[in-house]
CSV table of C-alpha atoms in Angstrom, one decimal:
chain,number,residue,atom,x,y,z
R,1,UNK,CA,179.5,163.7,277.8
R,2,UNK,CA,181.3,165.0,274.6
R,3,UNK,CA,182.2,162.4,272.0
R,4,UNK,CA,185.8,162.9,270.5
R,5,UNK,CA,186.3,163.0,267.4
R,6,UNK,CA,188.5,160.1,266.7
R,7,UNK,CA,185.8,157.9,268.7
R,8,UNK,CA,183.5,159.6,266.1
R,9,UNK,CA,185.5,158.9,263.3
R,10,UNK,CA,185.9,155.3,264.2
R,11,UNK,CA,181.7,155.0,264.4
R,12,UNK,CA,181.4,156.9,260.9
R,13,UNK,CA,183.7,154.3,259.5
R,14,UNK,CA,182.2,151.3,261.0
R,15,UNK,CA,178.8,152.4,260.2
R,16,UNK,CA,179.2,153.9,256.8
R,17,UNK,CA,179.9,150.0,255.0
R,18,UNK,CA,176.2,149.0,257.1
R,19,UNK,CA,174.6,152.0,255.0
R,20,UNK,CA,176.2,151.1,251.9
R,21,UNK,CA,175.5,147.4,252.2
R,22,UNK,CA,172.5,145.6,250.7
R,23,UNK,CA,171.2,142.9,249.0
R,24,UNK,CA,172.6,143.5,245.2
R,25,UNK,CA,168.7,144.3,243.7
R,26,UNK,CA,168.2,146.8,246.3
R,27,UNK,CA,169.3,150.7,246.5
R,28,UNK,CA,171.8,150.6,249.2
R,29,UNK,CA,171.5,153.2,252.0
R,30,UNK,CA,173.6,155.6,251.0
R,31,UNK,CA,172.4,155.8,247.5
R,32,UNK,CA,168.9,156.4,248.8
R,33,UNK,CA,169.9,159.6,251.0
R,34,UNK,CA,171.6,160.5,247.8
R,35,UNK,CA,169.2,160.4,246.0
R,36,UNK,CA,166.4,162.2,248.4
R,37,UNK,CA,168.6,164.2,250.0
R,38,UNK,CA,168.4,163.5,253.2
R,39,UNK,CA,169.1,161.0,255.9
R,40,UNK,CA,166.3,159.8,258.5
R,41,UNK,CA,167.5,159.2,262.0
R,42,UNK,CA,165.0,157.2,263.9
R,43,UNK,CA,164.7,158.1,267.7
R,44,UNK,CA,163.0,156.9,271.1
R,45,UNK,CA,161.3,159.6,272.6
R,46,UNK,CA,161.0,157.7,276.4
R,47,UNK,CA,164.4,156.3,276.5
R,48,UNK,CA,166.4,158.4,278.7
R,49,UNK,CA,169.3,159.1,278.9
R,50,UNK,CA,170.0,157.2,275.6
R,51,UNK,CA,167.3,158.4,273.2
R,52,UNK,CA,164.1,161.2,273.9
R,53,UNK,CA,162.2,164.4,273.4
R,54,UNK,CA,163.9,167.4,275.8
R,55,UNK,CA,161.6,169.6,277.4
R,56,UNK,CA,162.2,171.9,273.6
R,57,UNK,CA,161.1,169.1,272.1
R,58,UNK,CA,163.8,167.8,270.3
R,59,UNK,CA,165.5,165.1,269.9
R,60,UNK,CA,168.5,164.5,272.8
R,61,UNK,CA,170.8,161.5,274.8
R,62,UNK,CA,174.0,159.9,274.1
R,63,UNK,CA,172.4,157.8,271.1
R,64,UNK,CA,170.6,160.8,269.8
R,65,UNK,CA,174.5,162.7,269.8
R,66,UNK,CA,176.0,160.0,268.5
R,67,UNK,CA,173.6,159.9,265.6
R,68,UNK,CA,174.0,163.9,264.8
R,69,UNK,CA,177.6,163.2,264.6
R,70,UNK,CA,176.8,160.0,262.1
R,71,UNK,CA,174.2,162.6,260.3
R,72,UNK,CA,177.6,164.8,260.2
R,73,UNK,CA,179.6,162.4,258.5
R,74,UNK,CA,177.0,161.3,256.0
R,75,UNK,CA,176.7,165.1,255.3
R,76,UNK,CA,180.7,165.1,254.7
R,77,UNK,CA,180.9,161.6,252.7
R,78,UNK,CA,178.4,163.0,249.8
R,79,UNK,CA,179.7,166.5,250.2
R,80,UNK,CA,178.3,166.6,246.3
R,81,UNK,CA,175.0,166.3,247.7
R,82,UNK,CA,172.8,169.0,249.5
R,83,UNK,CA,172.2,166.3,252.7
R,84,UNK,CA,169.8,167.1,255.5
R,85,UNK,CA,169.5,165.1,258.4
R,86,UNK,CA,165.9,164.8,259.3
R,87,UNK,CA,165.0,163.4,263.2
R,88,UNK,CA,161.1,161.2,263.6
R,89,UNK,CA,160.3,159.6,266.6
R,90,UNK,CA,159.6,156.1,266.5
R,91,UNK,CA,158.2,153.5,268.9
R,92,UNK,CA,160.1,150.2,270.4
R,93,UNK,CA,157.6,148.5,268.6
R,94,UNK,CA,157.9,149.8,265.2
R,95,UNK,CA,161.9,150.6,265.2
R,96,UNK,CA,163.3,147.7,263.8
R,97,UNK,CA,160.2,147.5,261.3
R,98,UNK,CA,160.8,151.0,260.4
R,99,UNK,CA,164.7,150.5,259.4
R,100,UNK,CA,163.9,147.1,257.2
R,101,UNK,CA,160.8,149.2,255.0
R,102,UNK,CA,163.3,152.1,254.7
R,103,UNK,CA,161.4,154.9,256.8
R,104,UNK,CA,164.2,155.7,259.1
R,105,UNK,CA,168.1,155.1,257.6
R,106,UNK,CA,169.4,154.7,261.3
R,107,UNK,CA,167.5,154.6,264.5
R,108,UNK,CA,169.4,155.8,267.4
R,109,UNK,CA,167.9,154.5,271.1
R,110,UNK,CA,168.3,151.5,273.6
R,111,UNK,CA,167.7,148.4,271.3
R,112,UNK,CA,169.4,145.3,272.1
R,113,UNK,CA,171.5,143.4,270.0
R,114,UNK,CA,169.4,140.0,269.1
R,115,UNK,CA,170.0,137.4,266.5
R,116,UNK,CA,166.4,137.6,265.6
R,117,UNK,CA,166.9,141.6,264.7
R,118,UNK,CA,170.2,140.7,263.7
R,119,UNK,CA,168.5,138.7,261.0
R,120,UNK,CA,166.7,142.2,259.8
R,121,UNK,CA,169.1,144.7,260.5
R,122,UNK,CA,173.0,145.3,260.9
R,123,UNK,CA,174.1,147.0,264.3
R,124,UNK,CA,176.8,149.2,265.0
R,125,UNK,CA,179.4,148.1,268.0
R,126,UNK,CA,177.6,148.3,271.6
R,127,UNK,CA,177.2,151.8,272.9
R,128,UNK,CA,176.0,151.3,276.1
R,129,UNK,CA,175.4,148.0,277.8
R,130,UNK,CA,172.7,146.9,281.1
R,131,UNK,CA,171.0,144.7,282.4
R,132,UNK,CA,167.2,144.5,283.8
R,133,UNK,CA,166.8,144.7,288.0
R,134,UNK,CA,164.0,145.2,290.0
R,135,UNK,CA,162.7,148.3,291.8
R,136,UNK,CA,160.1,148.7,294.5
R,137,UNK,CA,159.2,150.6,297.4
R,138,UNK,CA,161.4,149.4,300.9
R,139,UNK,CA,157.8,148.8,302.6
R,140,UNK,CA,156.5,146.6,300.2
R,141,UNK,CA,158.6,143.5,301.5
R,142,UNK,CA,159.4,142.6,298.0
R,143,UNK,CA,163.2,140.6,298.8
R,144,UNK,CA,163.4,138.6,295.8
R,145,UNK,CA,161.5,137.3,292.7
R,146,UNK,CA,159.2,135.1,294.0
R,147,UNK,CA,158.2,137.9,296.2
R,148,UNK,CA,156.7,139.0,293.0
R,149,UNK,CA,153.7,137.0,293.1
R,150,UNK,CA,150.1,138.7,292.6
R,151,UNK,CA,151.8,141.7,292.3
R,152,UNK,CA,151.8,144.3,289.0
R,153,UNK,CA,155.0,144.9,287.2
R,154,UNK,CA,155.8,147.9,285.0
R,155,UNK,CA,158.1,147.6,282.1
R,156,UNK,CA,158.6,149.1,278.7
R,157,UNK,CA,156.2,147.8,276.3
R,158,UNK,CA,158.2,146.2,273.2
R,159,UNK,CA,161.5,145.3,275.1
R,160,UNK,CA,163.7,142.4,275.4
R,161,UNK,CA,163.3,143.4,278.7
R,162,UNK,CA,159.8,142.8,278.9
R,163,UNK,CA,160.1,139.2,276.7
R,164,UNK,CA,162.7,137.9,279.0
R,165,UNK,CA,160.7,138.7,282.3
R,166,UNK,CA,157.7,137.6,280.9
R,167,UNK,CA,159.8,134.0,280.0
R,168,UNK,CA,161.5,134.1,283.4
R,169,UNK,CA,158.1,134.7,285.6
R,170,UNK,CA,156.7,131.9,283.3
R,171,UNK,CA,160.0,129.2,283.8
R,172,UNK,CA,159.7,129.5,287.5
R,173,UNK,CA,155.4,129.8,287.6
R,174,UNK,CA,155.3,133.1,289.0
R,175,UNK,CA,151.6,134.8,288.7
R,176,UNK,CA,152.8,138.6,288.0
């Protein structure tokens, strides 16, 4: 999917005030990649097709293109500055953790929107949205959720996927 520029422009611009804000005492974002010269994206390497490692090992996915073309207008907005745009993989469970201590400037991937991280850290507009569902094999005669009983149930560790099932099989005493 290629992203046009306007819809690029319009991200750049409704990003750029989240990098520049911070609390007064602190360096804002923007002054930091000034200052080291260059600007951190943070990305999932197991989150296709958002955010993960392609079979060259870089960095690829909608999020991941959307972030290059964020890294591009960073470049552009301190054009005074010699910017690079510098990709390290990070986990679900140390993304949010890794924006707040200033490792990563931006993390591109699937993270939801919650008030708790909201509480940390400022999101851009919804890229993508979903929902959770179930997937199992036609034989294994699971129809619904209660089917679920004594059974195992893959999900990606770190999610709000994974809090809200484990809340859900809890609420309605399902042993999964």
């Amino acid at each position: 999917m290629r992203i046009t520029a306007s819809f690029a422009a319009v991200a750049l611009a409704a990003l750029l005030p989240m990098l520049a804000s911070t609390d007064a005492a602190a360096e804002g974002t923007l002054e930091k990649i000034a200052r080291t010269g260059e600007f951190v994206i943070g990305y999932r390497t197991d989150s296709l097709p958002l955010s993960f490692r392609n079979g060259q090992g870089q960095p690829a996915g909608y999020s991941v293109d959307l972030c290059r073309r964020i890294g591009e207008g960073v470049q552009r907005h301190l054009a005074d500055e010699d910017i690079t745009v510098k990709f390290v993989p990070v986990s679900s469970d140390e993304r949010i953790t890794a924006v707040v201590d200033g490792t990563i400037d931006i993390e591109c991937g699937s993270t939801t929107i919650t008030l708790s991280r909201q509480e940390l850290v400022d999101f851009s507009l919804p890229t993508f949205v979903t929902g959770g569902s179930v997937a199992s094999l036609k034989e294994s005669g699971i129809q619904n959720t209660s089917d679920l009983a004594g059974k195992r149930i893959a999900v990606a560790k770190g999610t709000t996927t994974e809090q809200q099932l484990r809340t859900y099989l809890a609420e309605n005493a399902i042993d999964a």
